[in-house]
Short mmCIF file of N, CA and C in Angstrom, two decimals:
data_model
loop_
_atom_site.label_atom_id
_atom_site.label_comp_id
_atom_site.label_asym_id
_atom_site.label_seq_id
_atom_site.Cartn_x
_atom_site.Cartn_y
_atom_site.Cartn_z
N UNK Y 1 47.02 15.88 -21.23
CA UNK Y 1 47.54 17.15 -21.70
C UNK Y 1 48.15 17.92 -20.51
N UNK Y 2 47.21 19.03 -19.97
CA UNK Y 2 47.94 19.53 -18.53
C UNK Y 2 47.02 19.59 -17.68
N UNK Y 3 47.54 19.74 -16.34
CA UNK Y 3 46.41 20.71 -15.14
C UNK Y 3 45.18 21.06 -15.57
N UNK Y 4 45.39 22.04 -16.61
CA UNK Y 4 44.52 22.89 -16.65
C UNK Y 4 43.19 22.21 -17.82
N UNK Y 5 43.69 21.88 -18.60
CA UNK Y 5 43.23 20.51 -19.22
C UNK Y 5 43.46 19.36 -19.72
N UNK Y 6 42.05 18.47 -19.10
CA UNK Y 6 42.43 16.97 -18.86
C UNK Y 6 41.72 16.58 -20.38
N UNK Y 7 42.18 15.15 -20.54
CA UNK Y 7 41.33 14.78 -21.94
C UNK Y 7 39.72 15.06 -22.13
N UNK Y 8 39.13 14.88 -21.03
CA UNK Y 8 37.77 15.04 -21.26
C UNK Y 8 37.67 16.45 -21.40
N UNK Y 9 37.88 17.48 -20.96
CA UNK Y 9 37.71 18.56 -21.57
C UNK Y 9 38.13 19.63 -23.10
N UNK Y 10 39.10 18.62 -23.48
CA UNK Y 10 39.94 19.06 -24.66
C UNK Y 10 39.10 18.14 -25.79
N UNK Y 11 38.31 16.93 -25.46
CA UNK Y 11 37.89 16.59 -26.09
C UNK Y 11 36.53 16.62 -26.74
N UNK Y 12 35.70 17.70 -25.55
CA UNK Y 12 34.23 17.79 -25.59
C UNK Y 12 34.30 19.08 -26.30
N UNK Y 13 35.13 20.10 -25.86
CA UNK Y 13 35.52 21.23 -26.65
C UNK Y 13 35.94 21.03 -27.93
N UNK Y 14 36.51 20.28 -28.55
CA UNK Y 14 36.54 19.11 -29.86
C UNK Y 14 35.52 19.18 -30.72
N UNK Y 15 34.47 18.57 -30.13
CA UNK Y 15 33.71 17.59 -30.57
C UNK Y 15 32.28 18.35 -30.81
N UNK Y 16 32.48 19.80 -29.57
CA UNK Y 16 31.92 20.78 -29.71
C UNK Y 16 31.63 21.80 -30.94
N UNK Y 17 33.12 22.01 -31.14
CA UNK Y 17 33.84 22.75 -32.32
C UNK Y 17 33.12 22.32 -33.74
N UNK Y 18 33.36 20.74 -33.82
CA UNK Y 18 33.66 19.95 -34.92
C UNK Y 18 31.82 20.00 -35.07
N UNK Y 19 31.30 19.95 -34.44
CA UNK Y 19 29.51 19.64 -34.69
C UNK Y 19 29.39 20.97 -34.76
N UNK Y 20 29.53 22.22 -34.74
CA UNK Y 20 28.88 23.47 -34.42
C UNK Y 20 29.85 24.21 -36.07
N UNK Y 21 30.78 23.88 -35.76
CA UNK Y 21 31.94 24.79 -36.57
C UNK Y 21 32.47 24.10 -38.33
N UNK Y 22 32.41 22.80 -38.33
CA UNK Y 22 33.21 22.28 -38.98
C UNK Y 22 34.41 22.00 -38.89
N UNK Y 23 35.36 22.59 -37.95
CA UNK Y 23 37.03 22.36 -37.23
C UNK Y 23 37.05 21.28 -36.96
N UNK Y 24 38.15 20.57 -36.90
CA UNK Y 24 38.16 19.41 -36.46
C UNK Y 24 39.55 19.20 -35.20
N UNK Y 25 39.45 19.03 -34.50
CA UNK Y 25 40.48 18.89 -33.84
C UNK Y 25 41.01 17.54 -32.97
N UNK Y 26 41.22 16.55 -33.69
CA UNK Y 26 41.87 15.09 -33.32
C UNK Y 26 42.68 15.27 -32.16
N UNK Y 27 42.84 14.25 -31.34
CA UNK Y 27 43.94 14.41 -30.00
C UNK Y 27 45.19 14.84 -30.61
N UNK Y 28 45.66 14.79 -32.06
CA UNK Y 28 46.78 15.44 -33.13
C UNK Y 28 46.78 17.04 -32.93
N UNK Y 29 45.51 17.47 -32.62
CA UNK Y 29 45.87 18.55 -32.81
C UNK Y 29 45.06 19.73 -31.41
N UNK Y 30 45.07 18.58 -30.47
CA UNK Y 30 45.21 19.29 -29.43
C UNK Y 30 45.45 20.48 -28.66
N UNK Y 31 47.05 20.31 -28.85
CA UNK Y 31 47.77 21.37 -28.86
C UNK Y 31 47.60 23.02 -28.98
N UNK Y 32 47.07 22.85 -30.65
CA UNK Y 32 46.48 23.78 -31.18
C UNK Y 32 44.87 24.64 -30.63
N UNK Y 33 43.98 23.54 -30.28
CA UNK Y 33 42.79 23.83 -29.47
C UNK Y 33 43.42 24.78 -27.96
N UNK Y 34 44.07 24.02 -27.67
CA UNK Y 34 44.75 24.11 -25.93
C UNK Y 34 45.12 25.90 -26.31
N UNK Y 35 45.83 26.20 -27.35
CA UNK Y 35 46.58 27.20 -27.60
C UNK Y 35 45.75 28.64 -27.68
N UNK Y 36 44.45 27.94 -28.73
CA UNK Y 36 43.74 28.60 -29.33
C UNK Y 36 42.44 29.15 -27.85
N UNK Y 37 42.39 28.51 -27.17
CA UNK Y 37 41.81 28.93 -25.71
C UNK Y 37 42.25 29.76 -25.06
N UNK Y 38 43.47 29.08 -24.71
CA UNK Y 38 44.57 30.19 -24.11
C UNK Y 38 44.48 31.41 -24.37
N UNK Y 39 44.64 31.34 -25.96
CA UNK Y 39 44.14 32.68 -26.28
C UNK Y 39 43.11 33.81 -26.40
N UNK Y 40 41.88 32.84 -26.23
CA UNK Y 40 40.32 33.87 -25.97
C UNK Y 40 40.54 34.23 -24.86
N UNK Y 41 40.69 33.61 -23.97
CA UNK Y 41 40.03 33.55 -22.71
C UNK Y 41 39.90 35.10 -21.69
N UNK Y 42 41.00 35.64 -21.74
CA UNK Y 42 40.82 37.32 -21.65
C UNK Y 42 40.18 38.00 -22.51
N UNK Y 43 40.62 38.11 -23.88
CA UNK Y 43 39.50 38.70 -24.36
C UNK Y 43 37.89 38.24 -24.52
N UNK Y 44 37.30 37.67 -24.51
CA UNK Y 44 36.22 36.88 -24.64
C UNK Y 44 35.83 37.12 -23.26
N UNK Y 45 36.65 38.18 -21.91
CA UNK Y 45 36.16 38.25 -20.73
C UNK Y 45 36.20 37.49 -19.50
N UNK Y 46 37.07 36.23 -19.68
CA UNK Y 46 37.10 35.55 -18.60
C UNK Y 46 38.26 35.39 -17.55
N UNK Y 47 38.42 35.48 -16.76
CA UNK Y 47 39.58 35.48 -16.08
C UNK Y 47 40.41 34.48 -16.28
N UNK Y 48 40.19 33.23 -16.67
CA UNK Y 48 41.34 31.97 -16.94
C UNK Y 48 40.91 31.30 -18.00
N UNK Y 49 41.46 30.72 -18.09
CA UNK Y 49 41.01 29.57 -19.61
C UNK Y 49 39.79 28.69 -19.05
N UNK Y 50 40.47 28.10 -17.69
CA UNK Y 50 39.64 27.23 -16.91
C UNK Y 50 37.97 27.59 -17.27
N UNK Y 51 37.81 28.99 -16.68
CA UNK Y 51 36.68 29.50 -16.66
C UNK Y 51 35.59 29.34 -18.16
N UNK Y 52 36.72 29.98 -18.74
CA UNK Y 52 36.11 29.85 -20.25
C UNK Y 52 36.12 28.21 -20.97
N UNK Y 53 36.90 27.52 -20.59
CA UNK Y 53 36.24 26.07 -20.99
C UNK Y 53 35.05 25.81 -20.29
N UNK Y 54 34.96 25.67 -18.85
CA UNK Y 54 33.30 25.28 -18.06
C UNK Y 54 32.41 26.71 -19.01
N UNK Y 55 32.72 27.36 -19.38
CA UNK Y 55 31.36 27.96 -19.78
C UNK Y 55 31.31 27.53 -21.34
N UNK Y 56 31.71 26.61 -21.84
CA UNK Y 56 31.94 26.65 -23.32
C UNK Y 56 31.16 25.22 -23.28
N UNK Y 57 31.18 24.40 -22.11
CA UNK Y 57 31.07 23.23 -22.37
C UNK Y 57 29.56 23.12 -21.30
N UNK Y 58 29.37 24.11 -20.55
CA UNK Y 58 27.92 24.86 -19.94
C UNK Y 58 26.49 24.53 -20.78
N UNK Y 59 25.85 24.02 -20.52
CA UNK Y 59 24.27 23.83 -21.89
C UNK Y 59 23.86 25.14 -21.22
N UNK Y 60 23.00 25.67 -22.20
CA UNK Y 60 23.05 25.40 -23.31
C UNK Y 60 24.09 25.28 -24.18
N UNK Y 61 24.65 24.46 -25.03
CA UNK Y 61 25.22 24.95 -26.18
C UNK Y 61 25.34 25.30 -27.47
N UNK Y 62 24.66 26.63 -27.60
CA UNK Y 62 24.00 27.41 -28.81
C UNK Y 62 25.26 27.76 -30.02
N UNK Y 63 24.91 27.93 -31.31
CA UNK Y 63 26.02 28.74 -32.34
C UNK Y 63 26.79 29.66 -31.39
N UNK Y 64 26.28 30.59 -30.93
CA UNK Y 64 27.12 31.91 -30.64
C UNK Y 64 28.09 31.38 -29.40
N UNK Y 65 27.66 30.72 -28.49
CA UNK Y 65 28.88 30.06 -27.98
C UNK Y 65 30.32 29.78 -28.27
N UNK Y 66 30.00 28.51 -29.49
CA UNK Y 66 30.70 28.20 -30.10
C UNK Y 66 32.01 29.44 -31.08
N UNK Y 67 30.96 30.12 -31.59
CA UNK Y 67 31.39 30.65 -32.70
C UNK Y 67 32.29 32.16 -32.61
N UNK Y 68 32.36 32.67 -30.86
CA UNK Y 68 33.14 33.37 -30.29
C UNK Y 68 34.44 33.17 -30.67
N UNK Y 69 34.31 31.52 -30.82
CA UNK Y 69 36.08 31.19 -30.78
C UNK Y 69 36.68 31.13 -31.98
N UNK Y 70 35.78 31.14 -33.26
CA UNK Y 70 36.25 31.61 -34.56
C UNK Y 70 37.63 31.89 -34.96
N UNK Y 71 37.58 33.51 -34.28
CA UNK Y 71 38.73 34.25 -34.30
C UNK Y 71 40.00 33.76 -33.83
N UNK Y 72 40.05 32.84 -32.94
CA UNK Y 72 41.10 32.17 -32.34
C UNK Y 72 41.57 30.34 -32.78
N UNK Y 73 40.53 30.12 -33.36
CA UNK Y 73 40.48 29.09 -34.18
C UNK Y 73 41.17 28.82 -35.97
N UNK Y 74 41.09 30.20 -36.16
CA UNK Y 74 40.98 30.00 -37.62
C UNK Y 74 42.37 31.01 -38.15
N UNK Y 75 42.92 31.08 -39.40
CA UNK Y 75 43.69 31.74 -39.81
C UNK Y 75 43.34 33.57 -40.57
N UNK Y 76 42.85 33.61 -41.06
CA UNK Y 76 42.40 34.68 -41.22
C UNK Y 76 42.94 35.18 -42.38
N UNK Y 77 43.97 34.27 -42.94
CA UNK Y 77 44.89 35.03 -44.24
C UNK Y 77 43.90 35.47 -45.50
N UNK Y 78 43.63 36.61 -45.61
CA UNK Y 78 43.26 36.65 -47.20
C UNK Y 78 44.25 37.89 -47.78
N UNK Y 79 43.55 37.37 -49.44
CA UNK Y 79 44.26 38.68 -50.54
C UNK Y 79 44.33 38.51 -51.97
N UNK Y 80 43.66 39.45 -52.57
CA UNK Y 80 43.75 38.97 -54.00
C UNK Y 80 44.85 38.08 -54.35
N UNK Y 81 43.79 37.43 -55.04
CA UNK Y 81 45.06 36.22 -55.25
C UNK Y 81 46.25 35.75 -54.73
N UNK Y 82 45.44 35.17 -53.98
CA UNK Y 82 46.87 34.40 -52.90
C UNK Y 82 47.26 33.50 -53.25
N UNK Y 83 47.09 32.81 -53.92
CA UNK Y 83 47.91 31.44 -54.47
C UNK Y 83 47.63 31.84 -56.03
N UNK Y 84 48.77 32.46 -56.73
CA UNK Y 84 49.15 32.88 -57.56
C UNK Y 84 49.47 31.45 -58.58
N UNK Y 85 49.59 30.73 -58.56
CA UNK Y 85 49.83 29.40 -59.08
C UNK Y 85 48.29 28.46 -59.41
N UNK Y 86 47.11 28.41 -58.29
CA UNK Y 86 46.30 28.65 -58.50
C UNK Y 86 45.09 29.43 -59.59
N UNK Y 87 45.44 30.76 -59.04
CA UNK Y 87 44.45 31.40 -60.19
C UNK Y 87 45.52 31.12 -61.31
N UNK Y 88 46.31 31.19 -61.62
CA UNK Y 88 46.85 31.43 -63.14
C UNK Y 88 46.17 29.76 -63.45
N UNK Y 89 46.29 28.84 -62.79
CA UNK Y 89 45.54 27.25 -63.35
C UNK Y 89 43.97 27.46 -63.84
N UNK Y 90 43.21 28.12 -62.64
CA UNK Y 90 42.04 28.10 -62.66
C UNK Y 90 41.43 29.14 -64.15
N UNK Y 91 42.54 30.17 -64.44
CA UNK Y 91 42.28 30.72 -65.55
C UNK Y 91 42.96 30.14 -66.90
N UNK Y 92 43.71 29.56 -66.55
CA UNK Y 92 43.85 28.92 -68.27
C UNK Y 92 43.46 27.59 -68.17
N UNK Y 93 43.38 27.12 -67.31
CA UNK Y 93 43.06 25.77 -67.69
C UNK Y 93 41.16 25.53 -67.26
N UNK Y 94 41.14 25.80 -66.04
CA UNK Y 94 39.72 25.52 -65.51
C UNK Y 94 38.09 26.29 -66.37
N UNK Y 95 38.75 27.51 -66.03
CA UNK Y 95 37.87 28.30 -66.76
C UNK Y 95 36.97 28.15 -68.06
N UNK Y 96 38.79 27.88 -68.85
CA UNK Y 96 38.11 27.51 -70.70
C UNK Y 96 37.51 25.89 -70.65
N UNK Y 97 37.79 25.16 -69.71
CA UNK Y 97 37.03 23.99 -69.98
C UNK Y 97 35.63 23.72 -69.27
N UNK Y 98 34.93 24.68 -68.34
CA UNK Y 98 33.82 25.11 -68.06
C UNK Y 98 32.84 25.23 -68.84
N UNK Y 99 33.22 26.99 -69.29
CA UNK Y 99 32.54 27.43 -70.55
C UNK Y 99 32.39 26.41 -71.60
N UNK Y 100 33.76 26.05 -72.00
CA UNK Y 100 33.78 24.84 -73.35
C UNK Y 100 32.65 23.68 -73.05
N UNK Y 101 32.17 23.45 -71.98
CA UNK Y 101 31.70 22.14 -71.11
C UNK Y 101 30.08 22.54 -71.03
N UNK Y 102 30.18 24.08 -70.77
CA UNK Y 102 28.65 24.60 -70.18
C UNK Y 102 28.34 25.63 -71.49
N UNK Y 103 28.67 25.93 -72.64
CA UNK Y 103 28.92 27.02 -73.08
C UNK Y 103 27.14 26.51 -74.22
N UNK Y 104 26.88 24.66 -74.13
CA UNK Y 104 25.82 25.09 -75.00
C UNK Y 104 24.79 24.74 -73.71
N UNK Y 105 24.81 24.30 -72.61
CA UNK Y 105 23.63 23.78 -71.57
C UNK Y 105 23.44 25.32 -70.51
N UNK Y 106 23.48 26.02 -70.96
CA UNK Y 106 22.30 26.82 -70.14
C UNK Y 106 23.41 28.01 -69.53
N UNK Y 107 24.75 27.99 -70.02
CA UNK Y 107 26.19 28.92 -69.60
C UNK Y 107 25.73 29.28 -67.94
N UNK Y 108 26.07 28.33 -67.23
CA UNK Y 108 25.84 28.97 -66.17
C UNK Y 108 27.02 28.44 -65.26
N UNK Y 109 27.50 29.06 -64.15
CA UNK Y 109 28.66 28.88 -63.35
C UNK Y 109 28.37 28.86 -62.00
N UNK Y 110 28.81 28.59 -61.05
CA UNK Y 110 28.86 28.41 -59.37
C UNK Y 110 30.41 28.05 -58.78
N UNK Y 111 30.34 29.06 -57.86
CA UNK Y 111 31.64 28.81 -57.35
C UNK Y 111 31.47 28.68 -55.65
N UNK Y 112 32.38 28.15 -55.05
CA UNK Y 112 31.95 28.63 -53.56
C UNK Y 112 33.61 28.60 -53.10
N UNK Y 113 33.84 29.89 -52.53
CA UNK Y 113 34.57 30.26 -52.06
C UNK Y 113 34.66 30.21 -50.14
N UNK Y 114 35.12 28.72 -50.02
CA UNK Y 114 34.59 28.55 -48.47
C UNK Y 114 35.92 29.07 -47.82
N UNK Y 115 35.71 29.58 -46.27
CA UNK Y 115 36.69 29.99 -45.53
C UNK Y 115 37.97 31.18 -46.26
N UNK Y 116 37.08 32.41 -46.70
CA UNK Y 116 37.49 33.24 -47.67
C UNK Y 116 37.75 35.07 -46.90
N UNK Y 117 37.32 34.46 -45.35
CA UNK Y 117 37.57 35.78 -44.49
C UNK Y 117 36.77 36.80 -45.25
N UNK Y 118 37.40 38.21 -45.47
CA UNK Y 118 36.81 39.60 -45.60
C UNK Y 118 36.57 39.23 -47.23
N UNK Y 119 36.71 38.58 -48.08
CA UNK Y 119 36.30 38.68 -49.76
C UNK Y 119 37.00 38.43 -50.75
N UNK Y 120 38.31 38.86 -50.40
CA UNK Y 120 39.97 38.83 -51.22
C UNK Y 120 39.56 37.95 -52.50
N UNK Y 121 39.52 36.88 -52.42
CA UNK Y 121 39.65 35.31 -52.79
C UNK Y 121 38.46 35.09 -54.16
N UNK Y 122 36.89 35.65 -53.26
CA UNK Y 122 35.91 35.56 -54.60
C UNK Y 122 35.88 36.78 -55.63
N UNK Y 123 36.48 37.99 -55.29
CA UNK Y 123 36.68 39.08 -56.03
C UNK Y 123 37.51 38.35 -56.56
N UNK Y 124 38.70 37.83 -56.52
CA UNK Y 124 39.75 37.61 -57.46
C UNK Y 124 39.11 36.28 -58.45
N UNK Y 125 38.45 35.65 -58.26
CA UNK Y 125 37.70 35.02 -59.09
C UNK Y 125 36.95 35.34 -59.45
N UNK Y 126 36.39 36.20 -59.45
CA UNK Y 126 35.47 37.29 -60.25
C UNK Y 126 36.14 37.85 -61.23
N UNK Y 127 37.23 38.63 -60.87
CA UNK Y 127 38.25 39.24 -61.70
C UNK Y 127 38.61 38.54 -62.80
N UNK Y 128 39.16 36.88 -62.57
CA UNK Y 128 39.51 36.45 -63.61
C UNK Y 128 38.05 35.85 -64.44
N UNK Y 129 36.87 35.84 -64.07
CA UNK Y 129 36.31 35.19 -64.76
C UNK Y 129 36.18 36.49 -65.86
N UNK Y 130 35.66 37.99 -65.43
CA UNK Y 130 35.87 38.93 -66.14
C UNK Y 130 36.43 39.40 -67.28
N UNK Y 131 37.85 38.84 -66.78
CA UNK Y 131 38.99 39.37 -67.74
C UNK Y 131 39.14 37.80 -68.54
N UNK Y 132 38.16 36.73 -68.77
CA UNK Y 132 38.43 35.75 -69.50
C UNK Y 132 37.50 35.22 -70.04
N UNK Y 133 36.54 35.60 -69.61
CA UNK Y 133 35.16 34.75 -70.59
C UNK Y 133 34.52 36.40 -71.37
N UNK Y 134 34.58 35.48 -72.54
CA UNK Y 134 34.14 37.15 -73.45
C UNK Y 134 32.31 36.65 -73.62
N UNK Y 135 32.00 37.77 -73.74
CA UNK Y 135 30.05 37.83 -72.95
C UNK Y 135 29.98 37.61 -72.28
N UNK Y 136 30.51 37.51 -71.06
CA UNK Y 136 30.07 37.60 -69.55
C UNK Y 136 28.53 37.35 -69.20
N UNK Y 137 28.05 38.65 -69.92
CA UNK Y 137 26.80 38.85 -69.77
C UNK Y 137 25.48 38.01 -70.18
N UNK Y 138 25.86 37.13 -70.84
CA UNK Y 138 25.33 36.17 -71.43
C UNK Y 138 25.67 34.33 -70.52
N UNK Y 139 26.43 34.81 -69.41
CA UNK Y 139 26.26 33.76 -68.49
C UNK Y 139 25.79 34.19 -67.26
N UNK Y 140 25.32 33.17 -66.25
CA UNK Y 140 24.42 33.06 -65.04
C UNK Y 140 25.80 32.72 -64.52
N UNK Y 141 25.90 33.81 -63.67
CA UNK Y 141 28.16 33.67 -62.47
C UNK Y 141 27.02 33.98 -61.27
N UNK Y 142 27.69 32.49 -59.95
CA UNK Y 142 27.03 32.78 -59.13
C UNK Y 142 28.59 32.59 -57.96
N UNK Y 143 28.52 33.34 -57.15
CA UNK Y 143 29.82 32.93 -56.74
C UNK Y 143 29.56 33.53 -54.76
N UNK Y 144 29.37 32.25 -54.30
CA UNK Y 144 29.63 32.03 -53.15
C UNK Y 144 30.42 32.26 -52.16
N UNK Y 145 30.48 33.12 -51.19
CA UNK Y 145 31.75 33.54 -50.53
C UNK Y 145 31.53 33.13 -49.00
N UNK Y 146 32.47 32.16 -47.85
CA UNK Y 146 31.72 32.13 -46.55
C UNK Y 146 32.63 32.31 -46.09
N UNK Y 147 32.86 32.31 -44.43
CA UNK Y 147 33.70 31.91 -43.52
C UNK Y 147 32.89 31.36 -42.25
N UNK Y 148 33.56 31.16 -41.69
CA UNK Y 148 32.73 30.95 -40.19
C UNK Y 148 33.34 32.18 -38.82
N UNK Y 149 33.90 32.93 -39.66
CA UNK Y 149 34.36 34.48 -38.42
C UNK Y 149 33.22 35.67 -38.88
N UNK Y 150 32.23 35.72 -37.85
CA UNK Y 150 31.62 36.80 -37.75
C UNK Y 150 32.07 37.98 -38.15
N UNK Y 151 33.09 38.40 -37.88
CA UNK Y 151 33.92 39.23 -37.55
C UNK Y 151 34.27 39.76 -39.16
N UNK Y 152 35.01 39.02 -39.76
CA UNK Y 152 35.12 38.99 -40.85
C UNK Y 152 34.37 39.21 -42.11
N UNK Y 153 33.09 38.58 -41.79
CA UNK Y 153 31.60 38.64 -42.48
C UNK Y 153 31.26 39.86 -42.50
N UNK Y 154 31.17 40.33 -40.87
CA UNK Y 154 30.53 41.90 -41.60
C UNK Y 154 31.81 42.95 -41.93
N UNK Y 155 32.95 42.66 -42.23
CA UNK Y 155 33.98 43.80 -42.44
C UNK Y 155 34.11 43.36 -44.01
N UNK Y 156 33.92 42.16 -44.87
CA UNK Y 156 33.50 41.89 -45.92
C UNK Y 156 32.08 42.71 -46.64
N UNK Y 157 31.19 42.50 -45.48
CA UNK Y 157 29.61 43.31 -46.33
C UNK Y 157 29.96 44.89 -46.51
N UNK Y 158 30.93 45.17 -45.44
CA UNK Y 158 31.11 46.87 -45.43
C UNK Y 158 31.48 47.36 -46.69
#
């Protein structure tokens, strides 16, 4: 790659990511890791990237280590209904064949809304389950919302 990093370090930071985070970052996507450093590395307090890779790759290596780099790792896009093509599927098509599917074993639902930032995404599936299953109240809606940005998590609970 460069100077500043050689394969073994782009790759332990990798491999780091990928066991701690779920990210995956193949020698394909390098680049992107390399980039995404670049970019903590002042904020996160360190004077060079350099610095902040030896301390990333430093044991211990605990969650919060890792999980600093979140923000620089990940995209962050949310918003009611962002893939508009999507929910309109998931409500005419997905929805009624659920209920139709679960409507005599116990009406119950689960959703998991992974990598969903501040909330956007499971509210809007909330919304449509709302505005489409008539008695609501008469089903068990459990609906899962995560990310892996701290950051995000608690500006979601707010």
């Amino acid at each position: 790659m460069t100077d500043e990093f050689p394969d073994n370090i782009l790759y332990g930071i990798g491999e780091m990511v990928a066991a701690r985070m779920g990210l995956h970052f193949p020698r394909e996507r390098w680049n992107a890791l390399e980039s995404a450093l670049k970019k903590a590395a002042k904020p996160l307090g360190f004077q060079d990237v350099v610095s902040l890779s030896h301390w990333l790759l430093a044991s211990p290596q605990d969650e919060t280590r890792v999980e600093c780099l979140a923000p620089f790792l990940t995209i962050g896009e949310t918003h009611f209904f962002r893939d508009e093509k999507l929910f309109r599927a998931f409500e005419e098509h997905l929805v009624p064949q659920l209920t139709a599917s679960r409507s005599r074993y116990g009406r119950r639902l689960r959703f998991w809304s992974a990598g969903c930032a501040t909330g956007e995404e499971p509210y809007s599936i909330a919304i449509v389950l709302k505005e489409t299953i008539k008695e609501l109240s008469d089903w068990h809606v459990t609906i899962l919302a995560t990310d892996i940005n701290r950051d995000f998590l608690e500006k979601a609970a707010q």
